[in-house]
mmCIF file of C-alpha atoms in Angstrom:
data_model
loop_
_atom_site.group_PDB
_atom_site.id
_atom_site.type_symbol
_atom_site.label_atom_id
_atom_site.label_comp_id
_atom_site.label_asym_id
_atom_site.label_seq_id
_atom_site.Cartn_x
_atom_site.Cartn_y
_atom_site.Cartn_z
ATOM 1 C CA UNK A 1 0.000 0.000 0.000
ATOM 2 C CA UNK A 2 1.470 3.341 -1.014
ATOM 3 C CA UNK A 3 1.848 6.340 1.263
ATOM 4 C CA UNK A 4 -0.201 8.373 -1.222
ATOM 5 C CA UNK A 5 -3.097 5.904 -0.894
ATOM 6 C CA UNK A 6 -2.929 6.059 2.908
ATOM 7 C CA UNK A 7 -2.953 9.837 2.891
ATOM 8 C CA UNK A 8 -5.842 10.040 0.417
ATOM 9 C CA UNK A 9 -8.079 7.515 2.219
ATOM 10 C CA UNK A 10 -7.422 8.123 5.919
ATOM 11 C CA UNK A 11 -9.632 10.536 7.834
ATOM 12 C CA UNK A 12 -8.008 13.908 8.349
ATOM 13 C CA UNK A 13 -6.993 14.572 11.946
ATOM 14 C CA UNK A 14 -7.628 18.210 12.756
ATOM 15 C CA UNK A 15 -6.322 19.866 15.866
ATOM 16 C CA UNK A 16 -8.734 22.448 17.236
ATOM 17 C CA UNK A 17 -8.861 23.696 20.808
ATOM 18 C CA UNK A 18 -12.090 22.615 22.473
ATOM 19 C CA UNK A 19 -13.389 20.628 19.485
ATOM 20 C CA UNK A 20 -12.097 17.161 20.390
ATOM 21 C CA UNK A 21 -14.438 14.435 19.242
ATOM 22 C CA UNK A 22 -16.085 16.369 16.407
ATOM 23 C CA UNK A 23 -16.341 14.067 13.385
ATOM 24 C CA UNK A 24 -17.571 14.457 9.832
ATOM 25 C CA UNK A 25 -17.887 12.402 6.699
ATOM 26 C CA UNK A 26 -20.286 10.765 4.272
ATOM 27 C CA UNK A 27 -22.662 8.093 5.565
ATOM 28 C CA UNK A 28 -23.756 7.307 1.996
ATOM 29 C CA UNK A 29 -22.542 8.260 -1.468
ATOM 30 C CA UNK A 30 -24.952 8.494 -4.392
ATOM 31 C CA UNK A 31 -24.827 5.886 -7.130
ATOM 32 C CA UNK A 32 -22.395 3.508 -5.441
ATOM 33 C CA UNK A 33 -23.711 -0.007 -4.687
ATOM 34 C CA UNK A 34 -23.339 -1.361 -1.176
ATOM 35 C CA UNK A 35 -22.577 -4.978 -0.261
ATOM 36 C CA UNK A 36 -26.289 -5.836 -0.657
ATOM 37 C CA UNK A 37 -26.438 -4.336 -4.166
ATOM 38 C CA UNK A 38 -28.498 -1.345 -2.999
ATOM 39 C CA UNK A 39 -27.816 1.981 -4.724
ATOM 40 C CA UNK A 40 -29.021 5.115 -2.941
ATOM 41 C CA UNK A 41 -30.124 8.051 -5.064
ATOM 42 C CA UNK A 42 -30.125 11.743 -4.263
ATOM 43 C CA UNK A 43 -33.348 12.668 -2.513
ATOM 44 C CA UNK A 44 -33.678 9.346 -0.680
ATOM 45 C CA UNK A 45 -33.288 11.005 2.731
ATOM 46 C CA UNK A 46 -35.150 14.291 2.156
ATOM 47 C CA UNK A 47 -38.556 13.299 3.592
ATOM 48 C CA UNK A 48 -37.049 11.484 6.568
ATOM 49 C CA UNK A 49 -34.746 14.376 7.449
ATOM 50 C CA UNK A 50 -37.714 16.746 7.243
ATOM 51 C CA UNK A 51 -39.699 14.454 9.559
ATOM 52 C CA UNK A 52 -36.825 14.538 12.050
ATOM 53 C CA UNK A 53 -36.689 18.345 11.854
ATOM 54 C CA UNK A 54 -40.450 18.686 12.336
ATOM 55 C CA UNK A 55 -40.448 16.283 15.305
ATOM 56 C CA UNK A 56 -37.362 17.871 16.871
ATOM 57 C CA UNK A 57 -35.469 14.583 16.643
ATOM 58 C CA UNK A 58 -32.353 13.429 14.849
ATOM 59 C CA UNK A 59 -30.954 10.082 13.788
ATOM 60 C CA UNK A 60 -29.029 8.292 16.535
ATOM 61 C CA UNK A 61 -25.227 8.028 16.573
ATOM 62 C CA UNK A 62 -24.475 4.415 17.462
ATOM 63 C CA UNK A 63 -21.506 2.101 17.657
ATOM 64 C CA UNK A 64 -21.914 -0.706 15.086
ATOM 65 C CA UNK A 65 -25.722 -0.399 14.871
ATOM 66 C CA UNK A 66 -26.132 -1.373 18.535
ATOM 67 C CA UNK A 67 -29.107 0.540 20.009
ATOM 68 C CA UNK A 68 -27.630 -0.069 23.462
ATOM 69 C CA UNK A 69 -24.392 1.690 22.443
ATOM 70 C CA UNK A 70 -24.972 5.376 21.706
ATOM 71 C CA UNK A 71 -21.645 7.192 21.388
ATOM 72 C CA UNK A 72 -22.561 10.752 20.455
ATOM 73 C CA UNK A 73 -24.967 13.040 18.630
ATOM 74 C CA UNK A 74 -25.288 14.118 15.022
ATOM 75 C CA UNK A 75 -25.408 17.908 14.742
ATOM 76 C CA UNK A 76 -25.837 17.997 10.975
ATOM 77 C CA UNK A 77 -27.211 15.398 8.565
ATOM 78 C CA UNK A 78 -27.901 16.680 5.061
ATOM 79 C CA UNK A 79 -27.861 15.657 1.442
ATOM 80 C CA UNK A 80 -25.394 17.362 -0.897
ATOM 81 C CA UNK A 81 -24.195 16.682 -4.437
ATOM 82 C CA UNK A 82 -21.977 13.788 -3.287
ATOM 83 C CA UNK A 83 -24.136 12.010 -0.718
ATOM 84 C CA UNK A 84 -25.396 12.102 2.854
ATOM 85 C CA UNK A 85 -22.978 14.432 4.633
ATOM 86 C CA UNK A 86 -22.824 14.197 8.430
ATOM 87 C CA UNK A 87 -21.153 16.051 11.280
ATOM 88 C CA UNK A 88 -21.445 15.176 14.928
ATOM 89 C CA UNK A 89 -19.823 15.003 18.335
ATOM 90 C CA UNK A 90 -18.685 11.985 20.297
ATOM 91 C CA UNK A 91 -19.669 12.141 23.969
ATOM 92 C CA UNK A 92 -16.199 12.107 25.509
ATOM 93 C CA UNK A 93 -17.609 12.153 29.064
ATOM 94 C CA UNK A 94 -18.913 8.616 28.464
ATOM 95 C CA UNK A 95 -16.757 5.502 28.219
ATOM 96 C CA UNK A 96 -18.217 4.452 24.858
ATOM 97 C CA UNK A 97 -17.518 7.883 23.339
ATOM 98 C CA UNK A 98 -13.928 7.902 24.628
ATOM 99 C CA UNK A 99 -13.347 4.369 23.329
ATOM 100 C CA UNK A 100 -14.723 5.268 19.897
ATOM 101 C CA UNK A 101 -12.565 8.412 19.828
ATOM 102 C CA UNK A 102 -9.433 6.408 20.646
ATOM 103 C CA UNK A 103 -10.147 3.950 17.828
ATOM 104 C CA UNK A 104 -10.832 6.777 15.369
ATOM 105 C CA UNK A 105 -7.606 8.596 16.255
ATOM 106 C CA UNK A 106 -5.628 5.374 15.847
ATOM 107 C CA UNK A 107 -7.128 4.776 12.412
ATOM 108 C CA UNK A 108 -8.663 1.455 13.517
ATOM 109 C CA UNK A 109 -12.166 2.589 12.523
ATOM 110 C CA UNK A 110 -13.189 5.049 9.813
ATOM 111 C CA UNK A 111 -16.414 3.670 8.349
ATOM 112 C CA UNK A 112 -19.976 4.956 8.515
ATOM 113 C CA UNK A 113 -23.139 2.934 8.041
ATOM 114 C CA UNK A 114 -26.808 3.831 7.938
ATOM 115 C CA UNK A 115 -29.706 2.101 9.666
ATOM 116 C CA UNK A 116 -32.956 2.701 7.803
ATOM 117 C CA UNK A 117 -36.315 1.320 6.739
ATOM 118 C CA UNK A 118 -36.917 1.306 2.996
ATOM 119 C CA UNK A 119 -39.889 3.442 1.957
ATOM 120 C CA UNK A 120 -39.496 3.228 -1.824
ATOM 121 C CA UNK A 121 -37.185 1.141 -3.991
ATOM 122 C CA UNK A 122 -37.157 -0.433 -7.414
ATOM 123 C CA UNK A 123 -35.497 -3.699 -8.320
ATOM 124 C CA UNK A 124 -32.151 -3.711 -10.074
ATOM 125 C CA UNK A 125 -30.179 -6.685 -11.258
ATOM 126 C CA UNK A 126 -28.466 -7.843 -8.070
ATOM 127 C CA UNK A 127 -29.957 -5.176 -5.783
ATOM 128 C CA UNK A 128 -32.272 -2.205 -5.550
ATOM 129 C CA UNK A 129 -32.414 1.461 -6.493
ATOM 130 C CA UNK A 130 -33.361 2.994 -3.146
ATOM 131 C CA UNK A 131 -35.364 6.180 -3.671
ATOM 132 C CA UNK A 132 -36.784 6.907 -0.191
ATOM 133 C CA UNK A 133 -35.884 5.743 3.307
ATOM 134 C CA UNK A 134 -36.832 6.325 6.911
ATOM 135 C CA UNK A 135 -33.439 7.125 8.482
ATOM 136 C CA UNK A 136 -33.156 5.744 12.017
ATOM 137 C CA UNK A 137 -29.467 5.850 12.866
ATOM 138 C CA UNK A 138 -25.944 6.386 11.586
ATOM 139 C CA UNK A 139 -23.230 4.180 13.032
ATOM 140 C CA UNK A 140 -19.469 4.228 13.226
ATOM 141 C CA UNK A 141 -18.236 0.869 11.951
ATOM 142 C CA UNK A 142 -14.986 -0.825 11.020
ATOM 143 C CA UNK A 143 -16.353 -2.174 7.745
ATOM 144 C CA UNK A 144 -19.136 -0.177 6.081
ATOM 145 C CA UNK A 145 -21.570 -1.863 3.700
ATOM 146 C CA UNK A 146 -20.896 0.919 1.195
ATOM 147 C CA UNK A 147 -17.126 1.167 0.812
ATOM 148 C CA UNK A 148 -17.289 4.928 0.104
ATOM 149 C CA UNK A 149 -19.147 5.680 3.377
ATOM 150 C CA UNK A 150 -16.263 7.027 5.439
ATOM 151 C CA UNK A 151 -15.274 9.657 7.944
ATOM 152 C CA UNK A 152 -13.335 12.506 6.412
ATOM 153 C CA UNK A 153 -12.369 14.358 9.592
ATOM 154 C CA UNK A 154 -11.744 13.660 13.281
ATOM 155 C CA UNK A 155 -10.933 16.678 15.448
ATOM 156 C CA UNK A 156 -8.476 16.415 18.329
ATOM 157 C CA UNK A 157 -7.479 19.043 20.870
ATOM 158 C CA UNK A 158 -4.172 17.512 21.896
ATOM 159 C CA UNK A 159 -1.887 17.872 18.887
ATOM 160 C CA UNK A 160 0.966 15.765 20.235
ATOM 161 C CA UNK A 161 -1.234 12.782 21.124
ATOM 162 C CA UNK A 162 -3.226 13.047 17.897
ATOM 163 C CA UNK A 163 -0.125 13.317 15.752
ATOM 164 C CA UNK A 164 1.464 10.359 17.517
ATOM 165 C CA UNK A 165 -1.671 8.266 16.948
ATOM 166 C CA UNK A 166 -1.713 9.213 13.260
ATOM 167 C CA UNK A 167 1.953 8.272 12.848
ATOM 168 C CA UNK A 168 1.428 4.920 14.606
ATOM 169 C CA UNK A 169 -1.633 4.147 12.467
ATOM 170 C CA UNK A 170 0.217 5.023 9.239
ATOM 171 C CA UNK A 171 3.202 2.903 10.257
ATOM 172 C CA UNK A 172 0.933 -0.059 11.028
ATOM 173 C CA UNK A 173 -0.780 0.268 7.634
ATOM 174 C CA UNK A 174 2.548 0.469 5.819
ATOM 175 C CA UNK A 175 3.692 -2.771 7.474
ATOM 176 C CA UNK A 176 0.668 -4.638 6.053
#
């Protein structure tokens, strides 16, 4: 694996005073099939996100789709030209949030996955074209169903520790 590939695919570690645990990325990317053959299209989340806004709710932030393992809150979930863009905060005062943060900083986890109920889909050869969903949760996972669903940024407030973790993660990946 080349250093260029590692740099282009790893989440960016940003050092910002008081913003430790803020994460962002894409939980889904339009037009890319997942491991089930499902292809999400732009607009699939619009009605569900509006329902969340109207009800004053938001999708849950979970660890590996486990409803007993909330790890933070999503502050922003919105569709853009690329996919479902998310930004949220890990709860670093809770053990699960701290553990997730440590794994993110080390580069052990960088995937995102969506938990949803299908509202409208049409059959495709080997999958479905998913046109509308009821979005329930967005999870941090080691292996996302859609390979392109990844974190793009993890903010740290201790530059030395964050940089050390990034260096160790890159070295481990280069050894593979």
